[in-house]
Coordinates of C-alpha atoms and ligand atoms in Angstrom, one line a residue:
P17 CA 87.6 116.9 106.4
K18 CA 86.8 118.4 102.8
T19 CA 90.6 119.5 102.2
K20 CA 91.4 119.2 98.6
Q21 CA 94.1 116.6 97.5
W22 CA 95.5 116.0 94.1
W23 CA 94.7 112.2 94.4
K24 CA 91.2 112.7 95.1
E25 CA 91.0 114.5 92.1
A26 CA 93.4 112.0 90.2
V27 CA 92.0 108.9 87.6
V28 CA 94.2 106.1 88.3
Y29 CA 94.6 103.4 85.6
Q30 CA 96.1 99.9 86.3
I31 CA 98.6 98.0 84.5
Y32 CA 99.3 94.1 84.8
P33 CA 102.8 94.0 83.2
R34 CA 102.5 90.4 82.1
S35 CA 99.6 91.2 80.1
F36 CA 100.0 95.0 79.0
K37 CA 102.4 94.9 75.5
D38 CA 105.4 92.5 74.8
S39 CA 108.2 94.4 73.5
N40 CA 110.7 91.6 72.8
G41 CA 108.6 88.5 71.6
D42 CA 109.2 86.1 74.2
G43 CA 105.2 86.2 74.8
I44 CA 105.4 88.1 77.9
G45 CA 104.4 91.7 78.7
D46 CA 107.3 94.0 80.0
L47 CA 108.5 97.6 80.9
R48 CA 109.8 98.2 77.6
G49 CA 106.0 97.6 76.1
I50 CA 104.7 99.9 79.1
I51 CA 107.1 103.0 77.6
E52 CA 105.6 102.0 74.2
K53 CA 102.0 102.3 75.2
L54 CA 102.5 105.7 77.5
D55 CA 101.4 107.8 74.7
Y56 CA 98.4 105.8 74.6
L57 CA 97.8 106.4 77.9
Q58 CA 98.0 110.0 78.4
E59 CA 95.6 110.0 75.6
L60 CA 93.3 108.5 77.4
G61 CA 93.9 111.3 80.0
V62 CA 94.7 109.3 83.3
D63 CA 97.0 110.9 86.0
V64 CA 98.3 107.9 87.7
V65 CA 99.4 104.4 86.6
W66 CA 99.5 101.6 89.4
L67 CA 101.6 99.1 88.3
S68 CA 101.2 95.2 89.7
P69 CA 104.6 94.0 90.6
V70 CA 107.6 94.1 88.6
Y71 CA 109.9 92.7 91.0
K72 CA 111.9 89.6 91.2
S73 CA 109.7 86.6 91.6
P74 CA 109.4 82.9 90.4
N75 CA 106.1 84.1 89.4
D76 CA 104.2 81.3 91.1
D77 CA 101.4 84.2 91.6
N78 CA 102.2 86.3 88.8
G79 CA 104.9 88.3 90.9
Y80 CA 102.7 88.9 94.0
D81 CA 105.3 86.6 95.6
I82 CA 109.0 88.3 95.5
S83 CA 111.9 87.0 95.5
D84 CA 114.0 90.4 95.6
Y85 CA 112.2 94.1 96.5
Q86 CA 114.8 96.1 94.9
D87 CA 115.4 94.5 91.8
I88 CA 113.5 93.7 88.5
M89 CA 111.7 90.6 87.6
D90 CA 113.9 88.9 84.4
E91 CA 111.4 88.6 82.2
F92 CA 110.1 92.3 82.5
G93 CA 113.6 94.1 82.4
T94 CA 116.4 95.9 84.3
L95 CA 116.2 98.7 86.9
A96 CA 117.2 100.8 84.3
D97 CA 114.4 100.0 82.3
W98 CA 112.4 100.9 84.8
D99 CA 114.1 104.2 86.0
E100 CA 113.3 104.9 82.0
L101 CA 109.9 104.3 82.4
L102 CA 109.2 106.8 85.6
H103 CA 111.2 109.2 83.6
Q104 CA 109.0 109.1 80.8
M105 CA 106.3 108.8 82.8
H106 CA 106.8 112.1 84.5
A107 CA 107.9 113.7 81.5
R108 CA 104.1 113.3 80.3
G109 CA 102.9 114.5 83.9
M110 CA 102.0 111.3 85.2
K111 CA 102.5 109.6 88.5
L112 CA 103.6 106.1 89.3
V113 CA 102.1 103.9 92.0
M114 CA 104.2 101.0 92.7
D115 CA 102.4 97.6 94.7
L116 CA 103.8 96.9 97.8
V117 CA 103.0 93.4 99.0
V118 CA 104.8 92.7 102.5
N119 CA 102.2 90.3 103.8
H120 CA 104.3 87.6 102.3
T121 CA 107.2 86.8 100.3
S122 CA 108.2 84.4 97.9
D123 CA 109.9 81.0 99.2
E124 CA 112.9 81.8 97.0
H125 CA 113.0 85.3 98.8
H126 CA 116.8 84.9 100.6
W127 CA 115.4 85.8 103.8
F128 CA 113.0 82.7 103.2
I129 CA 116.0 80.4 102.1
E130 CA 117.9 81.4 105.5
S131 CA 115.1 81.4 107.4
R132 CA 114.1 77.5 107.0
K133 CA 117.6 76.7 107.1
S134 CA 117.4 75.8 110.7
K135 CA 115.5 77.0 114.2
D136 CA 118.2 79.0 115.0
N137 CA 119.1 80.7 111.9
P138 CA 119.2 84.7 112.3
Y139 CA 116.0 84.8 109.7
R140 CA 114.1 81.9 111.3
D141 CA 111.7 84.6 113.0
Y142 CA 111.3 86.8 109.9
Y143 CA 108.6 84.0 109.1
I144 CA 106.0 82.7 111.1
W145 CA 106.8 79.1 112.1
R146 CA 105.0 76.6 114.5
P147 CA 105.6 72.7 115.1
G148 CA 102.7 70.6 114.2
K149 CA 99.8 69.4 116.8
D150 CA 99.4 65.6 117.2
G151 CA 100.8 64.6 113.6
K152 CA 99.2 67.6 111.7
E153 CA 99.0 71.0 110.9
P154 CA 99.6 73.8 114.0
N155 CA 95.8 74.8 113.1
N156 CA 93.1 74.2 111.1
W157 CA 93.3 77.5 109.2
Q158 CA 92.6 77.4 105.1
S159 CA 94.7 79.3 102.6
F160 CA 92.6 81.9 100.6
F161 CA 94.0 79.8 97.2
S162 CA 92.3 76.4 98.7
G163 CA 93.9 73.7 101.1
S164 CA 96.0 74.4 104.6
A165 CA 97.0 77.4 105.1
W166 CA 100.1 75.6 106.5
Q167 CA 103.2 73.9 104.8
Y168 CA 105.4 71.3 106.3
D169 CA 109.4 71.8 106.1
E170 CA 111.6 68.6 106.4
A171 CA 114.9 70.7 107.0
T172 CA 113.5 71.6 110.5
G173 CA 110.4 69.4 110.9
E174 CA 108.3 72.5 111.5
Y175 CA 105.6 74.0 109.8
Y176 CA 105.5 77.7 107.8
L177 CA 101.9 79.9 107.7
H178 CA 100.9 81.1 104.4
L179 CA 97.9 82.9 103.8
F180 CA 98.0 82.5 100.0
S181 CA 100.0 79.9 98.1
K182 CA 102.6 77.6 100.0
K183 CA 105.3 79.6 97.6
Q184 CA 104.0 82.6 99.5
P185 CA 105.0 82.3 103.2
D186 CA 103.8 85.3 105.8
L187 CA 106.3 87.6 107.2
N188 CA 106.1 87.6 111.0
W189 CA 105.6 91.5 111.3
E190 CA 105.9 91.1 115.1
N191 CA 109.6 91.0 114.4
E192 CA 110.9 94.5 114.3
K193 CA 113.7 93.9 111.8
V194 CA 111.5 92.6 109.5
R195 CA 109.2 96.3 110.0
E196 CA 112.7 98.0 109.4
E197 CA 114.0 95.7 106.3
I198 CA 110.1 96.8 105.0
F199 CA 110.5 100.0 105.8
N200 CA 114.1 100.8 104.5
M201 CA 112.8 99.1 101.4
M202 CA 110.0 101.2 101.2
T203 CA 112.0 104.4 101.4
W204 CA 114.3 103.1 98.4
W205 CA 111.8 103.1 96.0
L206 CA 110.3 106.6 97.3
D207 CA 113.7 107.9 97.1
R208 CA 114.0 106.9 93.4
G209 CA 111.3 109.1 92.5
I210 CA 107.7 107.0 93.1
D211 CA 104.4 108.8 93.9
G212 CA 103.1 106.2 96.1
F213 CA 101.9 102.6 97.1
R214 CA 99.1 100.4 96.2
M215 CA 99.1 98.0 99.5
D216 CA 98.4 94.2 98.7
V217 CA 96.5 92.8 101.5
I218 CA 97.8 95.2 104.1
N219 CA 95.0 94.6 106.6
L220 CA 96.4 91.0 107.3
L221 CA 99.3 92.2 108.4
S222 CA 98.6 91.2 112.4
K223 CA 97.6 87.9 113.6
V224 CA 96.3 87.0 116.9
E225 CA 98.3 85.8 119.6
G226 CA 98.2 81.8 119.8
L227 CA 96.7 81.2 116.4
P228 CA 93.7 79.6 117.5
D229 CA 91.9 77.4 115.4
A230 CA 89.3 78.7 113.6
P231 CA 85.6 77.6 113.9
V232 CA 84.2 74.6 111.6
T233 CA 81.9 76.5 109.4
N234 CA 82.1 74.4 106.2
L235 CA 81.5 70.7 106.9
D236 CA 82.7 69.8 103.2
D237 CA 86.6 70.7 104.1
R238 CA 89.3 70.0 106.8
Y239 CA 90.5 73.4 106.9
Q240 CA 88.3 76.3 108.0
W241 CA 88.3 80.0 107.1
G242 CA 90.5 81.7 110.1
G243 CA 89.5 85.5 109.1
Q244 CA 88.6 86.5 112.3
Y245 CA 92.3 85.7 113.9
F246 CA 94.3 87.7 110.8
V247 CA 91.7 90.3 109.2
N248 CA 92.3 94.1 111.3
G249 CA 94.4 92.0 113.5
P250 CA 95.4 93.3 117.1
K251 CA 98.8 95.3 116.2
L252 CA 97.9 96.3 112.4
M253 CA 97.2 99.7 113.3
D254 CA 100.6 99.9 115.2
Y255 CA 102.1 98.8 112.1
L256 CA 100.7 100.8 109.8
R257 CA 101.5 103.9 112.1
E258 CA 104.6 103.2 112.3
M259 CA 105.0 103.0 108.9
K260 CA 103.3 106.4 108.3
E261 CA 105.4 108.0 111.1
K262 CA 108.7 106.6 109.9
V263 CA 108.1 106.4 106.1
L264 CA 104.5 107.6 104.6
S265 CA 104.6 110.8 106.2
K266 CA 108.0 112.2 104.4
Y267 CA 106.7 112.2 100.6
D268 CA 103.8 113.7 98.8
I269 CA 102.5 110.6 97.9
M270 CA 99.1 108.7 97.3
T271 CA 98.4 105.3 99.5
V272 CA 95.7 102.7 98.6
G273 CA 95.6 99.8 100.9
E274 CA 93.6 96.8 99.3
T275 CA 91.7 95.4 102.9
P276 CA 89.4 92.6 102.3
M277 CA 86.5 92.4 104.4
V278 CA 86.4 96.3 106.0
T279 CA 83.6 98.1 106.8
T280 CA 82.4 101.5 106.5
D281 CA 83.8 102.4 110.4
D282 CA 87.1 100.1 109.7
A283 CA 87.6 102.4 106.2
I284 CA 87.3 105.6 108.4
R285 CA 90.0 104.4 110.9
F286 CA 92.2 103.9 108.2
T287 CA 91.9 106.6 105.7
N288 CA 90.4 109.8 107.8
E289 CA 92.9 113.0 107.2
Q290 CA 93.6 113.2 111.0
D291 CA 95.4 110.2 112.3
G292 CA 94.5 107.7 109.3
V293 CA 97.7 105.4 107.8
M294 CA 96.4 105.6 104.2
N295 CA 94.8 108.0 102.1
M296 CA 92.2 105.5 100.5
L297 CA 91.2 101.7 99.9
F298 CA 90.1 98.9 98.3
Q299 CA 86.8 97.7 99.9
F300 CA 85.1 94.4 98.4
E301 CA 81.5 94.4 99.4
H302 CA 80.2 95.0 96.0
M303 CA 82.5 92.4 94.4
D304 CA 80.3 89.9 96.9
V305 CA 76.9 91.0 95.5
D306 CA 77.0 87.9 93.5
T307 CA 78.3 85.3 96.2
K308 CA 76.2 83.1 98.0
P309 CA 76.7 84.0 101.5
G310 CA 78.3 80.9 103.7
S311 CA 79.1 79.1 100.7
S312 CA 81.8 76.3 101.3
L313 CA 82.8 77.3 97.7
G314 CA 83.4 81.0 98.7
K315 CA 83.6 83.4 95.7
W316 CA 82.9 80.2 93.7
D317 CA 79.3 79.6 94.3
I318 CA 77.7 82.2 92.6
Q319 CA 74.3 83.7 92.7
P320 CA 71.7 86.3 90.5
W321 CA 73.0 89.8 92.0
K322 CA 70.2 92.4 92.5
L323 CA 70.5 96.0 91.7
T324 CA 69.0 96.8 95.0
D325 CA 71.5 95.1 96.7
L326 CA 74.4 96.6 94.6
K327 CA 72.1 100.2 95.7
K328 CA 72.7 99.3 99.6
I329 CA 76.3 98.7 99.6
M330 CA 77.5 101.4 97.2
S331 CA 75.2 104.0 99.1
K332 CA 76.5 103.2 102.4
W333 CA 80.1 103.9 101.4
Q334 CA 79.1 107.2 99.5
V335 CA 77.6 108.3 102.7
E336 CA 79.2 107.1 105.2
L337 CA 82.8 108.0 104.3
H338 CA 81.8 111.6 103.2
G339 CA 83.6 114.2 104.9
K340 CA 85.3 111.3 107.0
G341 CA 87.3 108.9 105.0
W342 CA 88.0 108.3 101.1
N343 CA 87.2 105.7 98.9
S344 CA 88.2 103.9 95.6
L345 CA 86.2 103.3 92.9
Y346 CA 86.5 100.2 90.7
L347 CA 84.8 97.3 89.1
E348 CA 87.6 95.5 87.5
N349 CA 91.4 94.9 89.1
H350 CA 93.7 91.7 88.1
D351 CA 91.9 89.5 90.8
Q352 CA 88.3 90.3 89.1
P353 CA 86.2 88.9 86.3
R354 CA 85.5 91.9 83.1
S355 CA 82.6 93.9 84.6
V356 CA 80.6 94.5 81.3
S357 CA 80.6 90.5 81.1
R358 CA 79.1 90.9 85.1
F359 CA 77.1 93.6 85.4
G360 CA 76.5 94.6 82.0
D361 CA 75.8 92.7 78.6
D362 CA 78.8 91.5 76.7
K363 CA 76.7 90.6 74.0
M364 CA 74.2 92.7 72.0
Y365 CA 74.8 95.9 74.4
R366 CA 78.2 95.6 74.8
V367 CA 79.4 99.3 74.2
E368 CA 76.2 101.1 75.6
S369 CA 76.4 99.1 78.6
A370 CA 80.3 99.4 79.1
K371 CA 79.9 103.3 78.8
M372 CA 76.9 102.7 81.4
L373 CA 79.0 101.4 84.0
A374 CA 81.8 104.0 83.5
T375 CA 79.2 106.3 84.0
W376 CA 77.1 105.2 87.1
L377 CA 80.8 104.4 88.8
H378 CA 83.0 107.7 87.7
M379 CA 80.2 110.0 89.1
M380 CA 80.5 108.8 92.6
Q381 CA 82.6 109.9 95.1
G382 CA 86.2 108.7 95.3
T383 CA 89.2 107.8 93.5
P384 CA 88.6 106.0 90.1
Y385 CA 90.5 102.9 89.1
I386 CA 90.3 101.9 85.1
Y387 CA 91.8 98.4 84.6
Q388 CA 93.5 97.6 81.3
G389 CA 91.3 96.9 78.6
Q390 CA 88.4 98.5 80.8
E391 CA 88.4 101.5 78.8
I392 CA 87.5 99.4 75.5
G393 CA 85.2 96.6 76.9
M394 CA 87.1 94.2 77.0
T395 CA 85.1 90.9 77.8
N396 CA 85.4 87.8 80.1
V397 CA 87.1 84.6 78.3
A398 CA 85.5 80.9 77.8
F399 CA 88.6 78.7 77.6
P400 CA 87.7 75.0 76.6
S401 CA 89.3 73.2 79.4
I402 CA 91.5 74.0 82.8
E403 CA 94.3 73.3 81.0
Y404 CA 94.5 76.7 79.4
Y405 CA 94.2 78.5 82.5
R406 CA 97.2 80.3 84.2
D407 CA 96.1 81.8 87.5
V408 CA 97.4 79.5 90.9
E409 CA 94.3 80.4 92.4
T410 CA 92.0 79.0 89.8
I411 CA 94.5 75.4 89.4
N412 CA 94.4 74.7 92.6
L413 CA 90.6 75.0 93.4
W414 CA 90.5 72.6 90.2
N415 CA 92.9 70.2 91.9
D416 CA 90.9 70.3 95.3
V417 CA 87.6 70.8 94.5
V418 CA 87.6 68.4 91.0
V419 CA 90.3 66.3 91.3
N420 CA 90.3 65.4 95.0
K421 CA 86.7 65.9 96.2
G422 CA 84.8 64.8 92.8
Y423 CA 83.0 67.9 92.7
D424 CA 81.1 68.4 88.7
P425 CA 84.2 69.3 86.6
D426 CA 81.4 71.4 83.8
K427 CA 79.9 73.1 87.0
I428 CA 83.3 74.3 88.2
L429 CA 84.6 75.3 84.9
K430 CA 81.0 77.5 84.8
A431 CA 82.0 79.3 87.9
I432 CA 85.2 79.9 86.4
H433 CA 84.6 81.4 83.5
Y434 CA 82.7 83.5 85.4
R435 CA 84.8 84.5 88.0
G436 CA 88.2 83.3 87.5
R437 CA 91.0 86.0 87.7
D438 CA 92.1 84.7 84.3
N439 CA 89.4 86.6 82.5
A440 CA 91.2 89.8 83.6
R441 CA 94.7 88.3 82.6
T442 CA 94.2 88.0 78.9
P443 CA 96.3 90.0 77.0
M444 CA 95.4 93.1 76.3
Q445 CA 94.2 93.6 72.6
W446 CA 95.8 96.5 70.4
D447 CA 94.6 95.6 67.2
A448 CA 93.5 92.7 65.2
T449 CA 96.6 91.4 63.9
K450 CA 97.6 88.0 65.3
H451 CA 97.5 87.9 69.3
A452 CA 95.7 91.3 69.1
G453 CA 99.5 92.9 68.7
F454 CA 99.9 92.4 72.4
T455 CA 103.0 90.0 71.0
T456 CA 104.7 88.7 67.8
G457 CA 105.5 85.5 70.2
T458 CA 103.5 82.7 71.6
P459 CA 101.5 84.4 74.5
W460 CA 102.2 83.2 78.3
I461 CA 98.5 82.8 78.2
D462 CA 95.9 82.7 74.8
V463 CA 94.1 86.0 73.8
N464 CA 90.3 86.5 74.2
P465 CA 89.0 85.0 70.2
N466 CA 87.1 88.5 70.2
Y467 CA 89.9 90.9 69.7
C468 CA 89.3 91.4 65.9
D469 CA 86.0 93.0 67.0
I470 CA 87.3 94.7 70.9
N471 CA 90.6 96.3 70.4
V472 CA 92.3 99.6 70.9
E473 CA 92.8 100.4 67.2
Q474 CA 89.6 100.0 66.5
A475 CA 88.2 101.9 69.5
M476 CA 90.3 104.8 68.7
K477 CA 89.1 105.4 65.2
D478 CA 85.4 104.9 66.3
E479 CA 84.2 108.2 67.8
N480 CA 81.2 106.5 69.4
S481 CA 83.4 104.0 71.2
V482 CA 84.1 103.0 74.7
F483 CA 87.3 104.8 74.4
H484 CA 86.2 108.0 73.8
Y485 CA 83.6 107.7 76.1
Y486 CA 86.2 107.2 79.1
K487 CA 88.5 110.1 78.0
K488 CA 85.6 112.3 78.4
L489 CA 84.3 110.9 82.0
I490 CA 87.9 111.9 82.9
R491 CA 87.9 115.2 81.3
L492 CA 84.8 116.1 83.2
R493 CA 86.0 114.9 86.0
K494 CA 88.5 118.0 85.9
E495 CA 86.2 120.5 85.0
H496 CA 83.6 119.9 87.6
P497 CA 84.4 119.9 91.4
I498 CA 81.1 118.7 92.2
I499 CA 82.3 115.4 90.9
V500 CA 85.0 115.2 93.3
Y501 CA 84.0 116.7 95.9
G502 CA 79.9 116.9 96.1
S503 CA 77.5 114.9 98.4
Y504 CA 75.6 111.8 97.3
E505 CA 72.0 111.0 97.3
L506 CA 70.0 108.1 96.1
L507 CA 67.2 107.8 94.3
L508 CA 64.3 105.3 93.7
E509 CA 66.1 102.9 96.4
D510 CA 63.4 100.2 95.2
D511 CA 64.3 100.0 91.8
E512 CA 65.6 96.9 90.1
Q513 CA 66.4 98.2 87.0
I514 CA 67.1 102.1 87.3
Y515 CA 70.2 103.3 89.3
A516 CA 69.6 107.0 89.7
Y517 CA 71.7 109.5 92.0
V518 CA 72.0 113.0 93.0
R519 CA 75.4 114.7 94.1
K520 CA 75.4 118.0 95.7
F521 CA 78.0 120.7 95.9
N522 CA 77.3 124.4 96.7
D523 CA 74.2 125.7 94.7
E524 CA 75.1 123.1 92.1
Q525 CA 73.7 119.5 92.0
L526 CA 74.5 116.3 89.2
L527 CA 71.8 114.1 88.3
V528 CA 73.1 110.4 87.1
I529 CA 70.5 108.4 85.7
T530 CA 71.7 104.5 84.6
N531 CA 69.7 101.6 83.7
F532 CA 70.9 98.0 84.2
S533 CA 68.5 96.2 82.1
S534 CA 68.3 95.6 78.5
E535 CA 64.6 96.6 78.7
Q536 CA 63.1 99.9 78.8
P537 CA 62.1 100.9 82.2
T538 CA 60.8 104.8 83.0
F539 CA 62.6 107.4 84.9
I540 CA 60.1 109.3 86.9
L541 CA 62.4 112.8 88.4
P542 CA 61.5 112.7 92.3
A543 CA 59.6 115.6 93.5
H544 CA 62.3 117.1 95.7
I545 CA 64.6 117.5 92.8
T546 CA 64.4 120.9 91.3
F547 CA 65.9 123.2 89.4
T548 CA 66.0 126.4 87.0
E549 CA 68.8 125.3 84.5
K550 CA 70.1 122.1 82.9
Q551 CA 72.6 121.1 81.0
L552 CA 73.5 117.2 79.6
L553 CA 77.1 116.6 80.5
I554 CA 77.2 113.0 78.9
S555 CA 75.0 110.2 77.6
N556 CA 75.8 106.8 76.0
Y557 CA 72.6 107.7 73.6
A558 CA 71.8 111.0 72.0
V559 CA 69.6 112.9 73.7
D560 CA 67.7 115.9 72.8
E561 CA 69.0 118.6 75.1
N562 CA 65.9 120.2 75.3
E563 CA 63.7 117.1 76.2
S564 CA 62.1 117.1 80.0
I565 CA 63.3 114.8 81.9
D566 CA 60.7 114.6 84.5
T567 CA 59.7 111.4 82.8
I568 CA 62.1 109.5 80.5
V569 CA 61.8 105.8 78.9
L570 CA 65.1 104.8 78.9
K571 CA 67.1 103.1 76.1
P572 CA 68.8 99.4 77.3
Y573 CA 71.8 100.4 79.4
E574 CA 71.3 104.4 79.0
A575 CA 73.1 106.3 81.1
R576 CA 72.9 110.1 81.2
V577 CA 74.1 112.7 83.5
Y578 CA 72.8 116.4 84.0
K579 CA 74.1 119.3 85.9
L580 CA 71.2 121.1 87.5
K581 CA 71.1 124.5 89.3
Ligands
TEU5 O1 94.5 89.8 96.3 C1 94.3 89.5 98.1 C2 92.6 88.7 97.9 O2 92.3 89.3 98.9 C3 92.6 88.0 96.9 O3 92.4 87.0 97.5 C4 91.6 87.9 96.3 O4 90.2 88.2 96.6 C5 91.3 87.0 95.2 O5 92.7 87.0 94.6 C6 90.1 87.0 94.3 O6 89.6 85.9 94.2 C7 95.9 90.2 96.6 C8 96.3 90.4 94.9 O7 95.3 91.6 94.2 C9 96.0 89.3 94.4 O8 96.3 89.0 93.0 C10 97.2 88.1 95.1 O9 97.0 87.1 94.7 C11 97.3 88.0 96.4 O10 97.1 89.1 97.1 C12 98.4 87.8 96.9 O11 99.4 88.6 97.2
CA6 CA1 108.7 90.3 76.6

C-alpha cells in the first residue's frame, strides 16, 4: 500500500487549450501556442501536463463534445502539431495526459449521425434511445446543464439521453461494440506515446436498468436530480475492470478519474493498488463547501463557507485514503471559479492568500494539480451582463431560470460572478500588452481587465511573486519524501481561522500552519507536538528562523511550513 509511484511524486499542470495561448491571431488558443510556452512550464517545474480535450469538436461545450476522437480540432491545429507537442514535451522530461471523454460524444460524431437515422441502423444501439411516455420524455431526469436530460428526435420519433447538453448524447456502455471502439481508440493514443488519461465523469457510465423516474425533490422544476440511477451505476466496475485489463494495464501511465459524488469508500474501491481501476480521482466534496445543501438552484445557491467544514472534509479524505488509495489535490480547474477569489482575498491580500492556499494544498497527501493561471494568482472576472459569457452551462442556466422562470437577473448574475465556469476560462494573462499577450486578434472570450497587474511577465520578474512561490513548493516536493508519503493529522480542529496540520514519516514531522483570515489570530502549538530541531521550509512572509513556534501571532493569510525532528 505504500508503494513508490512516479505519479504520486508528480505535480500536474492543467491546460485549457482554448484559453492558453493563441499562435495565429484567430483569438483561440492552439497547440502551437502551447508549444511556445513549454519552456515556461519547465521553468515552473511541473512534471505532467493534463490537456483538456483537443479532439475534433463543434465546441458546444468547448471540446467536451467530441465529433472525432482520433483527430485534432481545426482551431487547435493538426495531428502533426500534436505529435510535435508530445515530442517537445518528452524532450523536456514532461509527460502528457490526455482528456478521455467517453460518457458521451458530440451529436455530430458519425456514430450519432448514423444512430439517429433509423431504429434499425447498426449504430442505433450506440446511444440510449427510448420512446416517450404519455407524450412526454421517457423519464423526469434533469440534465447537468438545466432542463430535461432527454431530447426528442424527429427522424425516428424517439428521445435520446444526454446528461449534459443536448449536443452531448450519452453513449450506451451496455453495448460491447461501444466498449470495443473506445478501448481501441484509447490504445491508438497510448501507442502514439501519451502518458495517461484524465477520465471525464467516468463514474456516470453505467445507468440503472429501466431508467426509473427520480424522486421529486425540486418543486420548482419538472425535471429532477436522477444521480442515484447513474452515479457509480451497477456495471461501472465491470466496465472499468475491462478497460484496465484490455488497455490500461499494458502501459506505464497515470489515470485520474473525474468522479462527482463519490465517498472515501468509493475512492478506495476505485484507486487501491490491488484491484483498483484508476490511479487517483477528483472528488468534489470540498468544492461543495459553499453550496447550500438541497437547494433547487444546485451549485448556484451559494452560502458562506466555514473553515471547520473544510477541515472535516479535507481531513476525512487525508486520513481515510492514507495507505489505501490515492487522491488528487485541487482547488481549481476549468469548471471551478478561481481559488483566490473563493477561499482567499483577491484584493488586498491576493498574493499572500494565493501563496497560503498553495501551501495548504501542496503540503497534503495526494498528487497536486495546478490550473493555468493559478500559479500567478489569477482571479475571477465579473462581466457586466450575460452577453459576455460563453459557457453552455451558464447560458443554459440563464435561459432556464431568468428567461423562463423569472428569477431575479441581478441575483443570478451575482451567482455567475461567484461560481460560473468562465471565471477560469478567461485568457491566460501573459503580459501587460493588449489582450494580455494571449492573442494578436480578438479573443473568443474577454480578458480579465486586471491583466496589467496580474500577468506572467510581471510574476517572473518579481522574486516575491506567487509564481516563484509555486516553483519552490514544487521543488520541496522533490526534496522531501515526507510531503508525498507522510501521514496526516489535523491540529486545532475547532479553530475558524487557522488551519494547521502535521505530516509524519519515519522520524520526521512536517508542521503546516496556515491562516485563512485577514486577521491576526494566535497559533498555539499543541503540547503533544515535540521536537528537538526545527527547520523552516517555506513561508509567505519573512520569518526569523530562530523564533519560537510555541506561540505565533500570525499575519493575514500567513503560511509557514516547518520540518521538525
Ligand atoms: O464535468 C463534469 C461535471 O461533473 C460537471 O457537471 C461539473 O460538476 C460542472 O461543470 C461544474 O459546474 C466534466 C467536464 O470537466 C466539464 O467541463 C464538462 O462540461 C462535463 O464533464 C461534460 O463533459
Ligand atoms: Ca489560434
